[in-house]
Coordinates of C-alpha atoms in Angstrom, one line a residue:
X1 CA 0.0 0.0 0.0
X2 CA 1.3 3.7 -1.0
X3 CA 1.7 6.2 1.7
X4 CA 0.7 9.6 0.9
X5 CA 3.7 12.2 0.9
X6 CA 3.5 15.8 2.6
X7 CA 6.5 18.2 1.8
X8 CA 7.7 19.8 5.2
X9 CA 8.4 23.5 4.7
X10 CA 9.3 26.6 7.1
X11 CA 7.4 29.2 5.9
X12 CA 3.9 29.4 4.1
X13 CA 3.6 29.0 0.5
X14 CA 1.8 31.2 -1.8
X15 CA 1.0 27.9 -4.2
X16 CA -0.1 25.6 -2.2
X17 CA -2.3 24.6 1.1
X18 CA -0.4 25.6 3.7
X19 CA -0.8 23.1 6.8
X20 CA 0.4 24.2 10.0
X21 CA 1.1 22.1 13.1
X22 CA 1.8 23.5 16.5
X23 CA 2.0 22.8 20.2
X24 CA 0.3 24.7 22.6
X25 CA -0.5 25.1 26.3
X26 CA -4.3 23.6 24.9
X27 CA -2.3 20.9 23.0
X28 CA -1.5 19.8 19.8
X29 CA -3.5 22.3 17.1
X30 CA -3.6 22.6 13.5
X31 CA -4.2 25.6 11.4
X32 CA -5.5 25.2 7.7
X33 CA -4.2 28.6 5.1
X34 CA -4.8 28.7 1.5
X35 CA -3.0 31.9 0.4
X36 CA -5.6 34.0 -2.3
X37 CA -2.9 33.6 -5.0
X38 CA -3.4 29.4 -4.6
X39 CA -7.4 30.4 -4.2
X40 CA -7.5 31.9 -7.1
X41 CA -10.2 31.0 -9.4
X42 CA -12.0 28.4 -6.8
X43 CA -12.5 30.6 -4.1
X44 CA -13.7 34.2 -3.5
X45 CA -11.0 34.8 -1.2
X46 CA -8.6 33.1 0.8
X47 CA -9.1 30.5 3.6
X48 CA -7.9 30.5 7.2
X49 CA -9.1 28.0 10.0
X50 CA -7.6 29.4 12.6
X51 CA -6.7 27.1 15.2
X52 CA -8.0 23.5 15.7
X53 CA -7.3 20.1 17.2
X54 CA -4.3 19.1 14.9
X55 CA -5.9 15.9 13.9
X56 CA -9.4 17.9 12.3
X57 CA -6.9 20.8 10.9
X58 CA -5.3 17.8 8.8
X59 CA -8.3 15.8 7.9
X60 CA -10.1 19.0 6.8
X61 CA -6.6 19.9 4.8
X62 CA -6.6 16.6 2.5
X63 CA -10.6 17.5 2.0
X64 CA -10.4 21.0 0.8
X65 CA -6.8 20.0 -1.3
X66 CA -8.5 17.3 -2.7
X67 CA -11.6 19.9 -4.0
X68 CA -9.4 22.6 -4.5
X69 CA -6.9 20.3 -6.9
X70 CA -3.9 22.0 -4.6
X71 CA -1.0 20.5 -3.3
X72 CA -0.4 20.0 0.9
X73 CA 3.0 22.1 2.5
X74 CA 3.5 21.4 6.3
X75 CA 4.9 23.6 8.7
X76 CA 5.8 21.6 11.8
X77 CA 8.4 23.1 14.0
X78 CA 7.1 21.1 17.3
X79 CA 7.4 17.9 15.6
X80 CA 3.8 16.7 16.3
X81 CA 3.3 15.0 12.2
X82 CA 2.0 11.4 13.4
X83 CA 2.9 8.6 11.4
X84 CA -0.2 7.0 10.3
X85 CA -1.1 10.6 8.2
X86 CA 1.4 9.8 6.0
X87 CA 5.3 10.2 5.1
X88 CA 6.8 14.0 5.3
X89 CA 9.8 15.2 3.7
X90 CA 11.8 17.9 2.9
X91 CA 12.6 18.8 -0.8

């Protein structure tokens, strides 16, 4: 069985859904971006989440890059990518 891939980044990327993975004092959260330049064309505007429970901020990431037709950038500094999501790599 294929693993799906996510490309770890630093910074947000104007291109892409931009997946963001932190931990807090509340615990682990997730934050789901998609720049207006990606948008562009499928949205009116931009989207930001805001922050959720890291496991919803992902699921609702592969939804909305799947109808979107955009590819998934992580931004994990705390380390808090689980396994069974997938493999991440840097380019």
């Amino acid at each position: 069985m294929t693993s799906n891939r996510f490309e770890q980044v630093d910074e947000l990327q104007d291109d892409a859904l931009n997946l963001s993975l932190a931990q807090t004092r509340e615990g682990q959260t997730g934050r789901v971006r998609v720049p207006l330049s990606a948008a562009e064309g499928k949205l009116p505007g931009g989207v930001d989440s805001g922050d959720i429970p890291a496991r919803d901020a992902f699921r609702g990431a592969i939804k909305l890059a799947n109808d979107l037709k955009l590819a998934i950038v992580v931004i994990d500094p705390d380390n808090i990518w689980q396994k069974e999501w997938g493999e991440l790599y840097r380019d």
